[in-house]
């Protein structure tokens, strides 16, 4: 007997990178989820198992032992999970051993927010298992704090989307605001399989901005305008405009140097196959692209991305944040 909780993955629909300089971004929860199953143990050990990553570790009296996979990677991936569990145990008041099993419907480390979804679902599963009364805001805060351990200064978008779901408008100085978007958004997500580092890509943009400040300044203003118009278009269910704005947004991202051959290849294939718009999503330099598509073209776009060497899957907007699946 245990408790299973889940939380959604995310895509950045508009505004990545420019958001670092204070411009707004639109982030969307998708109907692909991460699952965490928590069970009580008879001892005091925390046992962590990730099927997707083929990693397994135990933590006993603060001592971390890798049981399966690369120890460095295990530590990196499990450290925030351990922190989240410790925060729930602190609320519970007594030490309890827990078996935690994590599985994900999205590729890990591809900019789709899987790490925040792991922490949010873990927090929900463990607190329900131990009858610890916890609000959604608590889950958000714990997830955000735990993410900070590995990501330094994350914006907080991933924890917010994993916890609350839906569509968020995010801006550095004002934080996030839920957007009421009724239209059904179907995307094809194409994973290039090329590993990338968010930090490296953010640095790339910084270098371009420092070298050409007067060139990049209008691009930032343009990125803002794209987001504001996209909000209007999404509210009106005007997907054609949303697609066009995605294409322009991608040109800006290419302009500041964060696209690469693997992304261009998949984006061109999707566009030729009839996507309304396509762009990289997240940090770029590999990772994933997204293509907006009408329902009748979804299959064609998916096939085109596959033929171009990507790993595609269809995802839809979801309003469902973190939730208990089974207890
Ligand atoms: O690929 P991700 O999910 O790590 O997204 C990075 C988004 C950036 O705008 C490039 C960086 C940031 O902190 O907002």
Short mmCIF file of C-alpha atoms and ligand atoms in Angstrom, two decimals:
data_model
loop_
_atom_site.label_atom_id
_atom_site.label_comp_id
_atom_site.label_asym_id
_atom_site.label_seq_id
_atom_site.Cartn_x
_atom_site.Cartn_y
_atom_site.Cartn_z
CA UNK A 1 0.00 0.00 0.00
CA UNK A 2 1.33 3.39 -0.93
CA UNK A 3 0.42 6.77 -2.38
CA UNK A 4 1.01 7.84 -5.97
CA UNK A 5 1.00 11.52 -6.94
CA UNK A 6 1.72 13.16 -10.28
CA UNK A 7 2.64 16.58 -11.63
CA UNK A 8 2.73 17.95 -15.19
CA UNK A 9 5.73 18.75 -17.37
CA UNK A 10 5.90 22.12 -19.14
CA UNK A 11 6.90 23.92 -22.31
CA UNK A 12 7.84 27.55 -22.72
CA UNK A 13 5.53 28.75 -25.47
CA UNK A 14 7.05 32.23 -25.82
CA UNK A 15 9.75 34.39 -24.32
CA UNK A 16 12.62 32.12 -23.15
CA UNK A 17 15.95 33.89 -22.76
CA UNK A 18 14.42 37.35 -23.15
CA UNK A 19 12.70 36.65 -19.83
CA UNK A 20 16.16 36.77 -18.21
CA UNK A 21 16.25 40.48 -19.13
CA UNK A 22 12.87 41.27 -17.63
CA UNK A 23 10.57 40.53 -20.59
CA UNK A 24 7.45 38.36 -20.15
CA UNK A 25 7.19 34.68 -21.06
CA UNK A 26 4.27 32.28 -21.53
CA UNK A 27 4.59 28.82 -19.99
CA UNK A 28 2.20 25.94 -20.46
CA UNK A 29 1.59 22.74 -18.47
CA UNK A 30 1.31 19.71 -20.74
CA UNK A 31 -0.61 16.47 -20.36
CA UNK A 32 2.56 14.46 -19.87
CA UNK A 33 3.27 13.78 -16.24
CA UNK A 34 5.82 12.64 -13.75
CA UNK A 35 4.68 10.07 -11.16
CA UNK A 36 6.01 9.52 -7.65
CA UNK A 37 4.94 6.53 -5.60
CA UNK A 38 5.72 6.61 -1.88
CA UNK A 39 5.53 3.66 0.50
CA UNK A 40 6.44 3.34 4.18
CA UNK A 41 9.37 1.16 5.17
CA UNK A 42 9.93 -0.64 8.43
CA UNK A 43 13.37 1.01 8.88
CA UNK A 44 14.39 4.72 8.70
CA UNK A 45 15.97 4.55 5.24
CA UNK A 46 14.95 6.74 2.30
CA UNK A 47 15.21 4.62 -0.83
CA UNK A 48 14.98 6.42 -4.20
CA UNK A 49 14.45 4.72 -7.52
CA UNK A 50 14.12 6.36 -10.95
CA UNK A 51 13.12 3.94 -13.69
CA UNK A 52 13.76 6.41 -16.55
CA UNK A 53 17.22 7.35 -15.37
CA UNK A 54 18.14 3.83 -14.19
CA UNK A 55 19.29 5.31 -10.90
CA UNK A 56 18.84 3.99 -7.40
CA UNK A 57 20.13 5.31 -4.09
CA UNK A 58 19.57 5.10 -0.36
CA UNK A 59 19.98 7.74 2.31
CA UNK A 60 20.50 6.54 5.86
CA UNK A 61 21.38 8.96 8.67
CA UNK A 62 22.31 11.54 6.03
CA UNK A 63 24.70 9.16 4.26
CA UNK A 64 24.07 8.92 0.51
CA UNK A 65 24.79 5.56 -1.17
CA UNK A 66 24.31 4.95 -4.89
CA UNK A 67 22.91 1.49 -5.54
CA UNK A 68 22.53 1.73 -9.30
CA UNK A 69 23.93 4.09 -11.96
CA UNK A 70 26.51 6.86 -11.89
CA UNK A 71 27.02 8.13 -8.31
CA UNK A 72 27.58 11.73 -9.42
CA UNK A 73 24.39 11.75 -11.47
CA UNK A 74 22.44 10.01 -8.70
CA UNK A 75 23.51 12.69 -6.24
CA UNK A 76 22.65 15.50 -8.64
CA UNK A 77 19.19 14.13 -9.50
CA UNK A 78 18.21 12.92 -6.04
CA UNK A 79 19.53 15.77 -3.92
CA UNK A 80 16.44 18.00 -4.40
CA UNK A 81 14.13 15.01 -3.88
CA UNK A 82 15.86 14.23 -0.63
CA UNK A 83 15.45 17.85 0.46
CA UNK A 84 11.73 17.83 -0.31
CA UNK A 85 11.20 14.60 1.63
CA UNK A 86 13.17 16.04 4.57
CA UNK A 87 10.91 19.11 4.60
CA UNK A 88 7.78 16.96 4.72
CA UNK A 89 9.31 14.76 7.46
CA UNK A 90 10.09 17.89 9.47
CA UNK A 91 6.38 18.81 9.31
CA UNK A 92 5.47 15.24 10.25
CA UNK A 93 7.72 15.39 13.28
CA UNK A 94 9.09 11.84 13.27
CA UNK A 95 11.63 10.01 11.12
CA UNK A 96 10.01 7.46 8.79
CA UNK A 97 11.67 5.25 6.19
CA UNK A 98 10.22 5.66 2.70
CA UNK A 99 10.47 3.89 -0.63
CA UNK A 100 10.07 6.34 -3.48
CA UNK A 101 9.62 5.30 -7.08
CA UNK A 102 9.76 7.94 -9.79
CA UNK A 103 8.73 7.59 -13.42
CA UNK A 104 8.31 10.19 -16.14
CA UNK A 105 6.33 10.40 -19.37
CA UNK A 106 8.69 13.06 -20.73
CA UNK A 107 12.39 12.94 -21.52
CA UNK A 108 14.48 14.03 -18.55
CA UNK A 109 16.88 16.97 -18.79
CA UNK A 110 15.41 18.24 -22.06
CA UNK A 111 13.96 21.50 -20.73
CA UNK A 112 10.48 20.11 -20.11
CA UNK A 113 10.46 20.76 -16.38
CA UNK A 114 10.69 17.13 -15.30
CA UNK A 115 12.84 17.89 -12.26
CA UNK A 116 10.29 20.29 -10.75
CA UNK A 117 7.51 17.79 -11.52
CA UNK A 118 9.48 15.07 -9.70
CA UNK A 119 9.79 17.24 -6.59
CA UNK A 120 6.17 18.44 -6.60
CA UNK A 121 4.77 14.92 -7.04
CA UNK A 122 7.15 13.55 -4.39
CA UNK A 123 6.10 16.24 -1.92
CA UNK A 124 2.42 15.49 -2.51
CA UNK A 125 2.86 11.70 -2.32
CA UNK A 126 4.96 11.70 0.86
CA UNK A 127 2.79 14.24 2.70
CA UNK A 128 -0.38 12.29 1.85
CA UNK A 129 1.28 9.02 2.91
CA UNK A 130 2.17 10.51 6.31
CA UNK A 131 -1.12 12.44 6.73
CA UNK A 132 0.77 15.72 6.80
CA UNK A 133 -1.60 18.55 6.02
CA UNK A 134 -0.08 20.51 3.16
CA UNK A 135 -1.46 23.22 0.86
CA UNK A 136 -0.69 23.74 -2.81
CA UNK A 137 1.27 26.84 -1.84
CA UNK A 138 3.36 24.69 0.52
CA UNK A 139 4.08 22.25 -2.32
CA UNK A 140 5.11 25.15 -4.56
CA UNK A 141 7.42 26.58 -1.89
CA UNK A 142 9.04 23.24 -1.08
CA UNK A 143 9.55 22.50 -4.79
CA UNK A 144 11.04 25.94 -5.41
CA UNK A 145 13.42 25.66 -2.44
CA UNK A 146 14.53 22.17 -3.47
CA UNK A 147 15.08 23.28 -7.11
CA UNK A 148 17.33 26.08 -5.93
CA UNK A 149 19.82 23.50 -4.65
CA UNK A 150 20.64 22.28 -8.14
CA UNK A 151 19.73 25.23 -10.32
CA UNK A 152 21.12 28.12 -8.33
CA UNK A 153 18.70 30.91 -9.15
CA UNK A 154 15.81 29.45 -11.14
CA UNK A 155 12.94 31.73 -12.07
CA UNK A 156 10.36 29.61 -10.26
CA UNK A 157 8.34 28.94 -13.38
CA UNK A 158 8.90 25.18 -13.37
CA UNK A 159 7.78 24.70 -9.73
CA UNK A 160 4.75 26.94 -10.36
CA UNK A 161 3.63 25.04 -13.45
CA UNK A 162 4.25 21.63 -11.86
CA UNK A 163 2.16 22.65 -8.84
CA UNK A 164 -0.66 24.72 -10.31
CA UNK A 165 -0.81 23.54 -13.97
CA UNK A 166 -2.48 25.67 -16.65
CA UNK A 167 -0.92 28.58 -18.49
CA UNK A 168 1.22 31.21 -16.78
CA UNK A 169 2.45 34.60 -17.81
CA UNK A 170 5.76 35.09 -16.12
CA UNK A 171 7.90 38.16 -15.63
CA UNK A 172 10.98 38.46 -13.42
CA UNK A 173 9.85 41.53 -11.44
CA UNK A 174 6.16 40.68 -11.05
CA UNK A 175 6.31 36.86 -10.84
CA UNK A 176 3.67 34.64 -12.42
CA UNK A 177 0.05 35.27 -13.25
CA UNK A 178 -2.35 32.53 -14.41
CA UNK A 179 -3.80 33.13 -17.88
CA UNK A 180 -7.32 32.00 -18.61
CA UNK A 181 -6.84 30.31 -21.97
CA UNK A 182 -9.85 28.36 -23.16
CA UNK A 183 -8.51 27.22 -26.50
CA UNK A 184 -7.25 23.70 -26.84
CA UNK A 185 -3.58 23.80 -27.71
CA UNK A 186 -2.09 20.77 -29.43
CA UNK A 187 1.64 20.70 -29.84
CA UNK A 188 4.10 18.28 -31.30
CA UNK A 189 7.20 18.26 -29.16
CA UNK A 190 10.34 17.14 -30.95
CA UNK A 191 13.31 16.07 -28.89
CA UNK A 192 16.59 16.51 -30.78
CA UNK A 193 18.31 14.19 -28.31
CA UNK A 194 21.15 16.72 -28.19
CA UNK A 195 22.13 17.45 -24.60
CA UNK A 196 22.34 21.08 -23.65
CA UNK A 197 23.08 23.18 -20.65
CA UNK A 198 20.74 26.02 -19.78
CA UNK A 199 23.62 27.88 -18.16
CA UNK A 200 25.79 27.73 -21.30
CA UNK A 201 22.95 28.95 -23.52
CA UNK A 202 22.09 31.81 -21.17
CA UNK A 203 25.78 32.84 -21.21
CA UNK A 204 25.79 32.76 -25.02
CA UNK A 205 22.95 35.26 -25.14
CA UNK A 206 24.66 37.45 -22.56
CA UNK A 207 27.80 37.58 -24.72
CA UNK A 208 25.81 38.58 -27.82
CA UNK A 209 23.95 41.25 -25.83
CA UNK A 210 27.20 42.67 -24.45
CA UNK A 211 28.80 42.78 -27.87
CA UNK A 212 25.80 44.30 -29.67
CA UNK A 213 23.70 46.13 -27.07
CA UNK A 214 21.94 48.40 -29.56
CA UNK A 215 21.10 45.43 -31.78
CA UNK A 216 19.75 43.21 -29.01
CA UNK A 217 17.75 45.99 -27.27
CA UNK A 218 15.11 46.18 -30.03
CA UNK A 219 14.99 42.37 -30.08
CA UNK A 220 13.98 42.45 -26.41
CA UNK A 221 11.22 44.95 -27.18
CA UNK A 222 10.12 42.76 -30.04
CA UNK A 223 10.04 39.68 -27.77
CA UNK A 224 7.80 41.58 -25.35
CA UNK A 225 5.42 42.58 -28.12
CA UNK A 226 5.27 38.98 -29.34
CA UNK A 227 4.22 37.78 -25.89
CA UNK A 228 1.58 40.50 -25.44
CA UNK A 229 0.08 39.75 -28.85
CA UNK A 230 0.25 36.01 -28.19
CA UNK A 231 -1.78 36.44 -24.99
CA UNK A 232 -4.50 38.22 -27.00
CA UNK A 233 -4.40 35.63 -29.78
CA UNK A 234 -4.60 32.74 -27.29
CA UNK A 235 -7.59 34.35 -25.57
CA UNK A 236 -9.34 34.67 -28.94
CA UNK A 237 -8.40 31.14 -29.97
CA UNK A 238 -6.62 32.64 -32.99
CA UNK A 239 -4.11 29.84 -33.48
CA UNK A 240 -2.94 31.10 -36.86
CA UNK A 241 -1.61 34.26 -35.22
CA UNK A 242 -0.11 32.22 -32.37
CA UNK A 243 1.75 30.13 -34.97
CA UNK A 244 3.06 33.17 -36.84
CA UNK A 245 4.26 34.69 -33.58
CA UNK A 246 6.04 31.43 -32.72
CA UNK A 247 7.93 31.64 -36.02
CA UNK A 248 8.99 35.23 -35.34
CA UNK A 249 9.97 34.34 -31.77
CA UNK A 250 12.14 31.54 -33.11
CA UNK A 251 13.90 33.93 -35.51
CA UNK A 252 14.81 36.13 -32.56
CA UNK A 253 16.16 33.13 -30.64
CA UNK A 254 18.18 32.07 -33.67
CA UNK A 255 19.41 35.62 -33.89
CA UNK A 256 20.84 35.58 -30.39
CA UNK A 257 22.58 32.29 -31.11
CA UNK A 258 20.64 29.60 -29.24
CA UNK A 259 19.35 27.50 -32.12
CA UNK A 260 21.47 24.79 -33.70
CA UNK A 261 21.37 22.42 -36.69
CA UNK A 262 19.46 19.74 -34.82
CA UNK A 263 16.67 22.19 -33.93
CA UNK A 264 16.58 23.91 -37.34
CA UNK A 265 16.23 20.56 -39.03
CA UNK A 266 13.18 19.56 -36.97
CA UNK A 267 11.61 23.03 -37.13
CA UNK A 268 11.88 23.15 -40.93
CA UNK A 269 10.43 19.65 -41.23
CA UNK A 270 7.47 20.58 -39.01
CA UNK A 271 6.80 23.79 -40.93
CA UNK A 272 6.89 22.01 -44.29
CA UNK A 273 4.48 19.39 -42.96
CA UNK A 274 1.89 22.07 -42.23
CA UNK A 275 2.53 23.24 -38.68
CA UNK A 276 1.01 26.65 -37.90
CA UNK A 277 4.27 27.66 -36.26
CA UNK A 278 7.38 26.13 -34.74
CA UNK A 279 10.18 27.20 -32.47
CA UNK A 280 12.75 25.91 -30.05
CA UNK A 281 11.51 25.71 -26.47
CA UNK A 282 13.56 26.34 -23.34
CA UNK A 283 17.27 26.96 -23.43
CA UNK A 284 17.99 25.76 -26.98
CA UNK A 285 21.34 24.51 -28.29
CA UNK A 286 19.64 21.10 -28.63
CA UNK A 287 16.90 19.92 -26.30
CA UNK A 288 13.37 20.27 -27.67
CA UNK A 289 11.39 22.16 -30.28
CA UNK A 290 7.62 22.62 -30.37
CA UNK A 291 5.26 22.82 -33.33
CA UNK A 292 1.72 24.16 -33.07
CA UNK A 293 -0.60 22.19 -35.25
CA UNK A 294 -4.24 21.87 -36.14
CA UNK A 295 -5.69 18.49 -35.19
CA UNK A 296 -5.85 17.22 -38.78
CA UNK A 297 -2.14 17.90 -39.31
CA UNK A 298 -0.83 16.50 -36.03
CA UNK A 299 0.07 13.13 -37.46
CA UNK A 300 1.83 14.58 -40.52
CA UNK A 301 3.87 16.96 -38.39
CA UNK A 302 4.80 14.16 -36.00
CA UNK A 303 5.93 11.92 -38.86
CA UNK A 304 7.94 14.73 -40.44
CA UNK A 305 9.82 15.35 -37.18
CA UNK A 306 10.49 11.64 -36.85
CA UNK A 307 11.81 11.42 -40.42
CA UNK A 308 14.06 14.40 -39.75
CA UNK A 309 15.71 12.45 -36.94
CA UNK A 310 13.83 13.79 -33.92
CA UNK A 311 11.91 12.01 -31.24
CA UNK A 312 8.38 13.45 -31.41
CA UNK A 313 5.34 13.15 -29.19
CA UNK A 314 2.01 14.95 -29.11
CA UNK A 315 1.17 17.02 -26.04
CA UNK A 316 -1.83 19.13 -25.09
CA UNK A 317 -2.27 21.95 -22.65
CA UNK A 318 -3.51 20.76 -19.27
CA UNK A 319 -5.01 22.70 -16.38
CA UNK A 320 -4.26 19.92 -13.92
CA UNK A 321 -1.40 20.68 -11.56
CA UNK A 322 -0.07 18.33 -8.92
CA UNK A 323 -2.60 15.68 -7.88
CA UNK A 324 -2.99 12.46 -5.96
CA UNK A 325 -3.52 9.53 -8.31
CA UNK A 326 -3.98 6.73 -5.83
CA UNK A 327 -3.84 6.36 -2.09
O1 LIG B 1 15.26 24.70 -20.96
P1 LIG B 1 14.90 25.24 -19.61
O2 LIG B 1 13.61 24.73 -19.07
O3 LIG B 1 16.05 25.12 -18.66
O4 LIG B 1 14.56 26.79 -19.81
C1 LIG B 1 15.45 27.82 -19.72
C2 LIG B 1 14.73 29.12 -19.92
C3 LIG B 1 15.68 30.31 -20.04
O5 LIG B 1 14.85 31.43 -20.31
C4 LIG B 1 16.65 30.13 -21.16
C5 LIG B 1 16.44 30.56 -18.75
C6 LIG B 1 15.61 31.05 -17.58
O6 LIG B 1 16.11 30.93 -16.45
O7 LIG B 1 14.52 31.58 -17.76
#
